[in-house]
PDB file of C-alpha atoms in Angstrom:
ATOM      1  CA  MET A   1      18.363  -2.226  -0.498  1.00  0.00           C
ATOM      2  CA  ALA A   2      18.161  -4.733  -3.320  1.00  0.00           C
ATOM      3  CA  GLN A   3      16.835  -3.720  -6.707  1.00  0.00           C
ATOM      4  CA  ASN A   4      14.071  -6.298  -6.302  1.00  0.00           C
ATOM      5  CA  LEU A   5      11.475  -6.386  -3.543  1.00  0.00           C
ATOM      6  CA  ILE A   6       8.926  -9.030  -2.602  1.00  0.00           C
ATOM      7  CA  TYR A   7       5.908  -8.106  -0.508  1.00  0.00           C
ATOM      8  CA  TYR A   8       4.785 -11.042   1.605  1.00  0.00           C
ATOM      9  CA  PRO A   9       1.428 -10.437   3.350  1.00  0.00           C
ATOM     10  CA  THR A  10       0.790 -12.835   6.221  1.00  0.00           C
ATOM     11  CA  ASP A  11      -1.882 -13.503   8.805  1.00  0.00           C
ATOM     12  CA  PHE A  12       0.348 -16.198  10.353  1.00  0.00           C
ATOM     13  CA  SER A  13      -2.021 -18.930   9.175  1.00  0.00           C
ATOM     14  CA  LYS A  14      -1.084 -22.302   7.702  1.00  0.00           C
ATOM     15  CA  CYS A  15      -1.955 -20.870   4.293  1.00  0.00           C
ATOM     16  CA  ALA A  16       0.410 -17.922   4.775  1.00  0.00           C
ATOM     17  CA  GLU A  17       3.141 -20.220   6.083  1.00  0.00           C
ATOM     18  CA  ASN A  18       2.871 -22.244   2.898  1.00  0.00           C
ATOM     19  CA  ALA A  19       3.279 -19.077   0.822  1.00  0.00           C
ATOM     20  CA  PHE A  20       6.324 -18.162   2.943  1.00  0.00           C
ATOM     21  CA  LYS A  21       8.250 -21.043   1.355  1.00  0.00           C
ATOM     22  CA  TYR A  22       7.574 -19.612  -2.097  1.00  0.00           C
ATOM     23  CA  ALA A  23       8.402 -16.053  -1.020  1.00  0.00           C
ATOM     24  CA  LEU A  24      11.738 -17.284   0.325  1.00  0.00           C
ATOM     25  CA  GLN A  25      12.616 -19.210  -2.823  1.00  0.00           C
ATOM     26  CA  MET A  26      11.483 -16.410  -5.126  1.00  0.00           C
ATOM     27  CA  ALA A  27      13.640 -13.981  -3.141  1.00  0.00           C
ATOM     28  CA  LYS A  28      16.648 -16.212  -3.715  1.00  0.00           C
ATOM     29  CA  ALA A  29      15.821 -16.709  -7.388  1.00  0.00           C
ATOM     30  CA  THR A  30      15.356 -12.996  -8.106  1.00  0.00           C
ATOM     31  CA  LYS A  31      17.883 -11.648  -5.575  1.00  0.00           C
ATOM     32  CA  SER A  32      15.114  -9.791  -3.753  1.00  0.00           C
ATOM     33  CA  ASP A  33      14.614  -8.375  -0.300  1.00  0.00           C
ATOM     34  CA  ILE A  34      11.311  -9.202   1.397  1.00  0.00           C
ATOM     35  CA  GLU A  35       8.910  -6.887   3.184  1.00  0.00           C
ATOM     36  CA  ILE A  36       6.621  -8.873   5.479  1.00  0.00           C
ATOM     37  CA  ILE A  37       3.235  -7.232   5.942  1.00  0.00           C
ATOM     38  CA  HIS A  38       0.617  -7.981   8.576  1.00  0.00           C
ATOM     39  CA  GLU A  39      -2.805  -6.373   8.679  1.00  0.00           C
ATOM     40  CA  ILE A  40      -4.625  -5.758  11.936  1.00  0.00           C
ATOM     41  CA  ASP A  41      -8.341  -5.162  11.722  1.00  0.00           C
ATOM     42  CA  VAL A  42      -8.945  -2.267  14.099  1.00  0.00           C
ATOM     43  CA  ARG A  43     -12.477  -3.566  14.565  1.00  0.00           C
ATOM     44  CA  ALA A  44     -11.162  -6.910  15.868  1.00  0.00           C
ATOM     45  CA  GLY A  45     -12.710  -7.862  19.148  1.00  0.00           C
ATOM     46  CA  SER A  46     -15.034  -4.870  19.233  1.00  0.00           C
ATOM     47  CA  SER A  47     -18.808  -5.067  19.462  1.00  0.00           C
ATOM     48  CA  ALA A  48     -21.692  -2.885  20.408  1.00  0.00           C
ATOM     49  CA  SER A  49     -21.303  -4.009  24.018  1.00  0.00           C
ATOM     50  CA  MET A  50     -17.621  -3.181  24.234  1.00  0.00           C
ATOM     51  CA  ILE A  51     -16.380   0.278  25.069  1.00  0.00           C
ATOM     52  CA  SER A  52     -13.711   1.914  22.931  1.00  0.00           C
ATOM     53  CA  LYS A  53     -11.000   1.433  25.562  1.00  0.00           C
ATOM     54  CA  ASP A  54     -11.536  -2.319  25.525  1.00  0.00           C
ATOM     55  CA  ALA A  55     -11.379  -2.402  21.729  1.00  0.00           C
ATOM     56  CA  MET A  56      -8.142  -0.429  21.683  1.00  0.00           C
ATOM     57  CA  GLY A  57      -6.694  -2.748  24.291  1.00  0.00           C
ATOM     58  CA  MET A  58      -7.474  -5.706  22.057  1.00  0.00           C
ATOM     59  CA  VAL A  59      -5.786  -4.014  19.093  1.00  0.00           C
ATOM     60  CA  SER A  60      -2.727  -3.317  21.236  1.00  0.00           C
ATOM     61  CA  MET A  61      -2.533  -6.973  22.255  1.00  0.00           C
ATOM     62  CA  LEU A  62      -2.813  -8.046  18.627  1.00  0.00           C
ATOM     63  CA  GLU A  63      -0.056  -5.622  17.658  1.00  0.00           C
ATOM     64  CA  ASP A  64       2.302  -6.880  20.380  1.00  0.00           C
ATOM     65  CA  ASP A  65       1.687 -10.482  19.342  1.00  0.00           C
ATOM     66  CA  ALA A  66       2.236  -9.626  15.671  1.00  0.00           C
ATOM     67  CA  LYS A  67       5.541  -7.891  16.387  1.00  0.00           C
ATOM     68  CA  VAL A  68       6.901 -11.037  18.018  1.00  0.00           C
ATOM     69  CA  LYS A  69       5.808 -13.242  15.127  1.00  0.00           C
ATOM     70  CA  LEU A  70       7.126 -10.808  12.513  1.00  0.00           C
ATOM     71  CA  GLU A  71      10.516 -10.705  14.216  1.00  0.00           C
ATOM     72  CA  GLN A  72      10.613 -14.502  14.119  1.00  0.00           C
ATOM     73  CA  LEU A  73       9.969 -14.436  10.369  1.00  0.00           C
ATOM     74  CA  VAL A  74      12.680 -11.817   9.861  1.00  0.00           C
ATOM     75  CA  GLU A  75      15.128 -14.046  11.731  1.00  0.00           C
ATOM     76  CA  ARG A  76      14.156 -17.089   9.659  1.00  0.00           C
ATOM     77  CA  LEU A  77      14.826 -15.157   6.471  1.00  0.00           C
ATOM     78  CA  LYS A  78      18.122 -13.852   7.831  1.00  0.00           C
ATOM     79  CA  ASP A  79      19.208 -17.433   8.505  1.00  0.00           C
ATOM     80  CA  GLU A  80      18.468 -18.162   4.825  1.00  0.00           C
ATOM     81  CA  GLY A  81      20.557 -15.208   3.680  1.00  0.00           C
ATOM     82  CA  VAL A  82      17.566 -13.044   2.689  1.00  0.00           C
ATOM     83  CA  GLU A  83      17.291  -9.460   3.922  1.00  0.00           C
ATOM     84  CA  SER A  84      13.842  -8.460   5.160  1.00  0.00           C
ATOM     85  CA  THR A  85      11.830  -5.845   6.998  1.00  0.00           C
ATOM     86  CA  SER A  86       8.366  -5.997   8.543  1.00  0.00           C
ATOM     87  CA  LYS A  87       5.365  -3.713   8.526  1.00  0.00           C
ATOM     88  CA  ILE A  88       2.075  -3.637  10.429  1.00  0.00           C
ATOM     89  CA  ILE A  89      -0.853  -1.845   8.814  1.00  0.00           C
ATOM     90  CA  PHE A  90      -4.192  -1.158  10.441  1.00  0.00           C
ATOM     91  CA  GLY A  91      -7.538  -1.725   8.768  1.00  0.00           C
ATOM     92  CA  ASP A  92      -8.347  -3.272   5.417  1.00  0.00           C
ATOM     93  CA  LYS A  93      -5.680  -1.269   3.583  1.00  0.00           C
ATOM     94  CA  LEU A  94      -3.320  -3.817   2.052  1.00  0.00           C
ATOM     95  CA  SER A  95      -4.222  -3.025  -1.534  1.00  0.00           C
ATOM     96  CA  TYR A  96      -3.920   0.736  -0.862  1.00  0.00           C
ATOM     97  CA  TYR A  97      -0.529   0.255   0.799  1.00  0.00           C
ATOM     98  CA  LEU A  98       0.840  -1.826  -2.056  1.00  0.00           C
ATOM     99  CA  LYS A  99      -0.316   0.718  -4.633  1.00  0.00           C
ATOM    100  CA  ASN A 100       1.047   3.729  -2.793  1.00  0.00           C
ATOM    101  CA  ASN A 101       4.239   2.552  -1.121  1.00  0.00           C
ATOM    102  CA  PRO A 102       7.036   4.365  -2.980  1.00  0.00           C
ATOM    103  CA  SER A 103       9.946   2.186  -4.038  1.00  0.00           C
ATOM    104  CA  MET A 104      12.397   2.182  -6.917  1.00  0.00           C
ATOM    105  CA  ALA A 105      12.661  -1.596  -6.701  1.00  0.00           C
ATOM    106  CA  ASN A 106      11.127  -4.091  -9.107  1.00  0.00           C
ATOM    107  CA  LYS A 107       8.254  -5.432  -7.024  1.00  0.00           C
ATOM    108  CA  MET A 108       6.273  -8.657  -6.655  1.00  0.00           C
ATOM    109  CA  VAL A 109       3.621  -9.840  -4.204  1.00  0.00           C
ATOM    110  CA  VAL A 110       3.678 -13.418  -2.922  1.00  0.00           C
ATOM    111  CA  MET A 111       0.575 -14.375  -0.984  1.00  0.00           C
ATOM    112  CA  GLY A 112      -1.379 -17.459  -0.037  1.00  0.00           C
ATOM    113  CA  THR A 113      -4.977 -18.272  -0.757  1.00  0.00           C
ATOM    114  CA  LYS A 114      -7.196 -21.075   0.475  1.00  0.00           C
ATOM    115  CA  GLY A 115     -10.287 -22.876  -0.713  1.00  0.00           C
ATOM    116  CA  THR A 116     -13.124 -21.265   1.200  1.00  0.00           C
ATOM    117  CA  GLY A 117     -16.469 -19.731   0.390  1.00  0.00           C
ATOM    118  CA  SER A 118     -18.235 -19.990  -2.954  1.00  0.00           C
ATOM    119  CA  VAL A 119     -16.825 -21.767  -5.983  1.00  0.00           C
ATOM    120  CA  GLU A 120     -15.835 -18.397  -7.457  1.00  0.00           C
ATOM    121  CA  ASN A 121     -13.775 -17.559  -4.358  1.00  0.00           C
ATOM    122  CA  ARG A 122     -12.149 -20.939  -3.834  1.00  0.00           C
ATOM    123  CA  LEU A 123      -9.314 -20.190  -6.219  1.00  0.00           C
ATOM    124  CA  PHE A 124      -8.912 -16.490  -5.434  1.00  0.00           C
ATOM    125  CA  GLY A 125     -10.167 -14.903  -2.264  1.00  0.00           C
ATOM    126  CA  SER A 126     -11.728 -11.496  -2.644  1.00  0.00           C
ATOM    127  CA  LYS A 127      -8.645  -9.748  -1.250  1.00  0.00           C
ATOM    128  CA  THR A 128      -6.296 -11.547  -3.630  1.00  0.00           C
ATOM    129  CA  HIS A 129      -8.586 -10.775  -6.540  1.00  0.00           C
ATOM    130  CA  LYS A 130      -8.658  -7.106  -5.545  1.00  0.00           C
ATOM    131  CA  ILE A 131      -4.879  -6.887  -5.333  1.00  0.00           C
ATOM    132  CA  ILE A 132      -4.403  -8.508  -8.737  1.00  0.00           C
ATOM    133  CA  ARG A 133      -6.870  -6.092 -10.261  1.00  0.00           C
ATOM    134  CA  GLU A 134      -5.535  -2.921  -8.633  1.00  0.00           C
ATOM    135  CA  ILE A 135      -1.739  -3.070  -8.527  1.00  0.00           C
ATOM    136  CA  ASP A 136       0.523  -2.881 -11.560  1.00  0.00           C
ATOM    137  CA  PHE A 137       3.226  -5.385 -10.652  1.00  0.00           C
ATOM    138  CA  PRO A 138       3.271  -9.210 -10.542  1.00  0.00           C
ATOM    139  CA  VAL A 139       1.370 -11.255  -7.975  1.00  0.00           C
ATOM    140  CA  LEU A 140       2.255 -14.848  -7.146  1.00  0.00           C
ATOM    141  CA  VAL A 141      -0.788 -16.603  -5.690  1.00  0.00           C
ATOM    142  CA  VAL A 142       0.033 -19.738  -3.697  1.00  0.00           C
ATOM    143  CA  PRO A 143      -2.859 -22.130  -2.992  1.00  0.00           C
ATOM    144  CA  ILE A 144      -2.736 -23.830   0.387  1.00  0.00           C
ATOM    145  CA  GLU A 145      -2.518 -27.189  -1.382  1.00  0.00           C
ATOM    146  CA  ALA A 146       0.711 -26.231  -3.173  1.00  0.00           C
ATOM    147  CA  GLN A 147       3.760 -28.223  -2.159  1.00  0.00           C
ATOM    148  CA  PHE A 148       7.052 -26.532  -2.980  1.00  0.00           C
ATOM    149  CA  ASP A 149       9.431 -28.940  -4.684  1.00  0.00           C
ATOM    150  CA  GLY A 150      11.332 -26.649  -6.989  1.00  0.00           C
ATOM    151  CA  ILE A 151       9.905 -25.184 -10.205  1.00  0.00           C
ATOM    152  CA  SER A 152      10.742 -27.639 -12.950  1.00  0.00           C
ATOM    153  CA  ASP A 153       8.200 -26.581 -15.575  1.00  0.00           C
ATOM    154  CA  ILE A 154       6.546 -23.192 -16.118  1.00  0.00           C
ATOM    155  CA  LEU A 155       3.458 -22.760 -18.294  1.00  0.00           C
ATOM    156  CA  PHE A 156       3.136 -19.204 -19.626  1.00  0.00           C
ATOM    157  CA  ALA A 157      -0.400 -19.018 -21.035  1.00  0.00           C
ATOM    158  CA  ALA A 158      -1.070 -15.709 -22.758  1.00  0.00           C
ATOM    159  CA  ASP A 159      -1.760 -13.839 -25.941  1.00  0.00           C
ATOM    160  CA  TYR A 160       1.737 -13.379 -27.398  1.00  0.00           C
ATOM    161  CA  SER A 161       0.955  -9.686 -27.848  1.00  0.00           C
ATOM    162  CA  THR A 162       0.784  -9.331 -24.051  1.00  0.00           C
ATOM    163  CA  MET A 163       4.286 -10.690 -23.554  1.00  0.00           C
ATOM    164  CA  ASN A 164       7.121  -8.227 -23.141  1.00  0.00           C
ATOM    165  CA  ALA A 165      10.865  -8.355 -22.635  1.00  0.00           C
ATOM    166  CA  GLY A 166      10.714  -7.321 -18.982  1.00  0.00           C
ATOM    167  CA  GLN A 167       8.305 -10.103 -18.080  1.00  0.00           C
ATOM    168  CA  PHE A 168      10.347 -12.657 -19.982  1.00  0.00           C
ATOM    169  CA  LYS A 169      13.463 -11.467 -18.159  1.00  0.00           C
ATOM    170  CA  GLN A 170      11.717 -12.053 -14.819  1.00  0.00           C
ATOM    171  CA  LEU A 171      10.572 -15.475 -15.977  1.00  0.00           C
ATOM    172  CA  THR A 172      13.990 -16.502 -17.247  1.00  0.00           C
ATOM    173  CA  ASP A 173      15.607 -15.289 -14.001  1.00  0.00           C
ATOM    174  CA  ILE A 174      13.272 -17.647 -12.153  1.00  0.00           C
ATOM    175  CA  GLY A 175      13.818 -20.378 -14.720  1.00  0.00           C
ATOM    176  CA  THR A 176      17.593 -20.047 -14.549  1.00  0.00           C
ATOM    177  CA  TYR A 177      17.610 -20.405 -10.778  1.00  0.00           C
ATOM    178  CA  PHE A 178      15.347 -23.465 -10.787  1.00  0.00           C
ATOM    179  CA  HIS A 179      16.558 -24.910 -14.142  1.00  0.00           C
ATOM    180  CA  SER A 180      12.973 -24.726 -15.399  1.00  0.00           C
ATOM    181  CA  ASN A 181      11.495 -25.566 -18.762  1.00  0.00           C
ATOM    182  CA  ILE A 182       9.338 -22.642 -19.927  1.00  0.00           C
ATOM    183  CA  HIS A 183       6.365 -23.511 -22.152  1.00  0.00           C
ATOM    184  CA  ALA A 184       5.005 -20.328 -23.765  1.00  0.00           C
ATOM    185  CA  VAL A 185       1.476 -20.954 -25.014  1.00  0.00           C
ATOM    186  CA  HIS A 186      -0.270 -18.506 -27.323  1.00  0.00           C
ATOM    187  CA  VAL A 187      -3.988 -18.551 -26.487  1.00  0.00           C
ATOM    188  CA  MET A 188      -6.504 -17.548 -29.146  1.00  0.00           C
ATOM    189  CA  GLU A 189     -10.256 -17.158 -28.800  1.00  0.00           C
ATOM    190  CA  SER A 190     -10.907 -18.901 -32.114  1.00  0.00           C
ATOM    191  CA  GLU A 191      -8.984 -20.338 -35.007  1.00  0.00           C
ATOM    192  CA  GLU A 192      -7.577 -17.264 -36.633  1.00  0.00           C
ATOM    193  CA  LYS A 193      -6.234 -16.527 -40.090  1.00  0.00           C
ATOM    194  CA  GLU A 194      -2.745 -17.246 -41.328  1.00  0.00           C
ATOM    195  CA  GLU A 195      -1.643 -13.682 -40.705  1.00  0.00           C
ATOM    196  CA  ILE A 196      -2.159 -14.217 -36.960  1.00  0.00           C
ATOM    197  CA  SER A 197       0.067 -17.271 -37.076  1.00  0.00           C
ATOM    198  CA  ALA A 198       2.642 -15.228 -38.975  1.00  0.00           C
ATOM    199  CA  LEU A 199       2.460 -12.508 -36.309  1.00  0.00           C
ATOM    200  CA  ALA A 200       2.885 -15.112 -33.557  1.00  0.00           C
ATOM    201  CA  GLU A 201       5.955 -16.453 -35.333  1.00  0.00           C
ATOM    202  CA  GLU A 202       7.369 -12.937 -35.610  1.00  0.00           C
ATOM    203  CA  ILE A 203       6.845 -12.352 -31.886  1.00  0.00           C
ATOM    204  CA  GLU A 204       8.406 -15.708 -31.053  1.00  0.00           C
ATOM    205  CA  ASN A 205      11.459 -14.921 -33.174  1.00  0.00           C
ATOM    206  CA  GLY A 206      11.770 -11.533 -31.498  1.00  0.00           C
ATOM    207  CA  ILE A 207      11.663 -13.097 -28.039  1.00  0.00           C
ATOM    208  CA  ARG A 208      14.237 -15.726 -28.953  1.00  0.00           C
ATOM    209  CA  LYS A 209      16.516 -13.059 -30.397  1.00  0.00           C
ATOM    210  CA  ASN A 210      16.491 -11.188 -27.086  1.00  0.00           C
ATOM    211  CA  THR A 211      17.101 -14.115 -24.757  1.00  0.00           C
ATOM    212  CA  ASP A 212      19.750 -16.796 -24.551  1.00  0.00           C
ATOM    213  CA  TYR A 213      17.458 -19.011 -22.502  1.00  0.00           C
ATOM    214  CA  THR A 214      17.409 -22.390 -24.232  1.00  0.00           C
ATOM    215  CA  GLN A 215      14.832 -24.329 -22.194  1.00  0.00           C
ATOM    216  CA  LEU A 216      11.997 -22.523 -23.948  1.00  0.00           C
ATOM    217  CA  ASP A 217       9.319 -23.740 -26.344  1.00  0.00           C
ATOM    218  CA  PHE A 218       6.297 -22.100 -27.994  1.00  0.00           C
ATOM    219  CA  GLN A 219       2.885 -23.550 -28.756  1.00  0.00           C
ATOM    220  CA  MET A 220      -0.442 -22.268 -30.068  1.00  0.00           C
ATOM    221  CA  LEU A 221      -3.794 -23.157 -28.493  1.00  0.00           C
ATOM    222  CA  TYR A 222      -7.273 -22.321 -29.728  1.00  0.00           C
ATOM    223  CA  ALA A 223     -10.162 -21.367 -27.457  1.00  0.00           C
ATOM    224  CA  THR A 224     -12.286 -24.463 -28.017  1.00  0.00           C
ATOM    225  CA  ASN A 225     -12.215 -26.173 -24.598  1.00  0.00           C
ATOM    226  CA  ILE A 226      -9.240 -24.005 -23.668  1.00  0.00           C
ATOM    227  CA  GLU A 227      -9.801 -24.553 -19.935  1.00  0.00           C
ATOM    228  CA  GLU A 228      -9.715 -28.315 -20.371  1.00  0.00           C
ATOM    229  CA  ARG A 229      -6.632 -28.090 -22.574  1.00  0.00           C
ATOM    230  CA  LEU A 230      -4.748 -25.995 -20.022  1.00  0.00           C
ATOM    231  CA  GLN A 231      -5.704 -28.425 -17.278  1.00  0.00           C
ATOM    232  CA  THR A 232      -4.392 -31.288 -19.370  1.00  0.00           C
ATOM    233  CA  MET A 233      -1.100 -29.488 -19.949  1.00  0.00           C
ATOM    234  CA  ILE A 234      -0.733 -28.753 -16.239  1.00  0.00           C
ATOM    235  CA  HIS A 235      -1.291 -32.409 -15.442  1.00  0.00           C
ATOM    236  CA  GLU A 236       0.648 -34.044 -18.274  1.00  0.00           C
ATOM    237  CA  ASP A 237       3.636 -31.690 -18.187  1.00  0.00           C
ATOM    238  CA  ASN A 238       3.823 -31.623 -14.367  1.00  0.00           C
ATOM    239  CA  ILE A 239       3.570 -27.838 -14.366  1.00  0.00           C
ATOM    240  CA  SER A 240       4.973 -26.261 -11.210  1.00  0.00           C
ATOM    241  CA  LEU A 241       3.961 -22.679 -11.993  1.00  0.00           C
ATOM    242  CA  LEU A 242       1.211 -21.240 -14.175  1.00  0.00           C
ATOM    243  CA  VAL A 243       1.873 -17.741 -15.522  1.00  0.00           C
ATOM    244  CA  MET A 244      -0.736 -15.435 -17.052  1.00  0.00           C
ATOM    245  CA  VAL A 245      -0.937 -11.808 -18.132  1.00  0.00           C
ATOM    246  CA  THR A 246      -3.889  -9.546 -17.395  1.00  0.00           C
ATOM    247  CA  LYS A 247      -4.684  -7.314 -20.349  1.00  0.00           C
ATOM    248  CA  LYS A 248      -8.054  -5.819 -19.549  1.00  0.00           C
ATOM    249  CA  ARG A 249     -11.168  -6.887 -17.723  1.00  0.00           C
ATOM    250  CA  SER A 250     -12.582  -9.023 -20.519  1.00  0.00           C
ATOM    251  CA  PHE A 251      -9.261 -10.833 -20.958  1.00  0.00           C
ATOM    252  CA  PHE A 252      -8.879 -11.263 -17.194  1.00  0.00           C
ATOM    253  CA  GLU A 253     -12.331 -12.715 -16.820  1.00  0.00           C
ATOM    254  CA  ARG A 254     -11.794 -15.004 -19.785  1.00  0.00           C
ATOM    255  CA  PHE A 255      -9.184 -16.743 -17.658  1.00  0.00           C
ATOM    256  CA  PHE A 256     -10.379 -16.091 -14.113  1.00  0.00           C
ATOM    257  CA  GLY A 257     -14.133 -15.949 -14.629  1.00  0.00           C
ATOM    258  CA  THR A 258     -16.666 -18.373 -13.251  1.00  0.00           C
ATOM    259  CA  SER A 259     -16.347 -20.979 -15.990  1.00  0.00           C
ATOM    260  CA  LEU A 260     -12.580 -21.411 -15.745  1.00  0.00           C
ATOM    261  CA  THR A 261     -12.629 -21.121 -11.966  1.00  0.00           C
ATOM    262  CA  LYS A 262     -15.018 -24.052 -11.726  1.00  0.00           C
ATOM    263  CA  GLN A 263     -12.638 -26.071 -13.896  1.00  0.00           C
ATOM    264  CA  MET A 264      -9.346 -24.907 -12.404  1.00  0.00           C
ATOM    265  CA  VAL A 265     -10.481 -25.273  -8.796  1.00  0.00           C
ATOM    266  CA  TYR A 266      -9.404 -28.912  -9.045  1.00  0.00           C
ATOM    267  CA  HIS A 267      -5.853 -27.735  -9.790  1.00  0.00           C
ATOM    268  CA  THR A 268      -5.394 -25.297  -6.937  1.00  0.00           C
ATOM    269  CA  HIS A 269      -2.122 -27.020  -6.041  1.00  0.00           C
ATOM    270  CA  VAL A 270      -0.507 -25.074  -8.900  1.00  0.00           C
ATOM    271  CA  PRO A 271       0.698 -21.578  -7.948  1.00  0.00           C
ATOM    272  CA  MET A 272      -0.097 -18.779 -10.400  1.00  0.00           C
ATOM    273  CA  LEU A 273       2.069 -15.812 -11.261  1.00  0.00           C
ATOM    274  CA  VAL A 274      -0.026 -12.992 -12.698  1.00  0.00           C
ATOM    275  CA  PHE A 275       1.631 -10.204 -14.693  1.00  0.00           C
ATOM    276  CA  GLN A 276      -0.067  -6.956 -15.601  1.00  0.00           C
ATOM    277  CA  LYS A 277       0.152  -5.839 -19.216  1.00  0.00           C
ATOM    278  CA  LYS A 278       2.253  -2.703 -19.461  1.00  0.00           C
TER     279      LYS A 278
END
């Protein structure tokens, strides 16, 4: 088994198929195996008028159909030189499975999301949101509108204090494979004193000292109209991947709360890689 593992949840939808392309390319970039996961709702097809035997029969049919489709995905990955396994889980237990599946590998989730429901859920579905909040390894969220065409430019928008060497190593592994430019943006809630700028410079110097990645630049952004400024950067710099770090609930909601969601919903073609602060 490879040292790196990508979990790829799928419901075999167009949205999931779109995310498959990213899971495949990320596996190649990070030299990862892939575990394909399909959930079956044990309540599927059941109703008050159906007896338990009928409901179980429906679940069995769904399982048989899923096994065929999972095997097809495994074969597609094999043809691409990527090792993979598949797993069927029953009930709404994806988040629990991801949190409790023992593995020594460095893990990542790659999953699709589509624009449905309320404005707040158009960018992140409730299940995606739950997974980001509850697991402690990176999640790559792929909007259905995303069109994979390499990853030429990566925007890492974070508080420099949330960046760490391990995350930068993962980013530069991806960047090396795709020959990406990495734009590291330090986000501040207000214009801060000179000592903050000095600290940011110290962190930048420390990062540069520990990486030989040359296609890397650092910028500082203030919180006034930060959503609009990030949108502009995504558009003007042709960003292929937006990267953020969750620190705590208030920080998470500063980026993924209602206000930003309403703004960023127009940019759902940009996949987002979310790291958890260690």
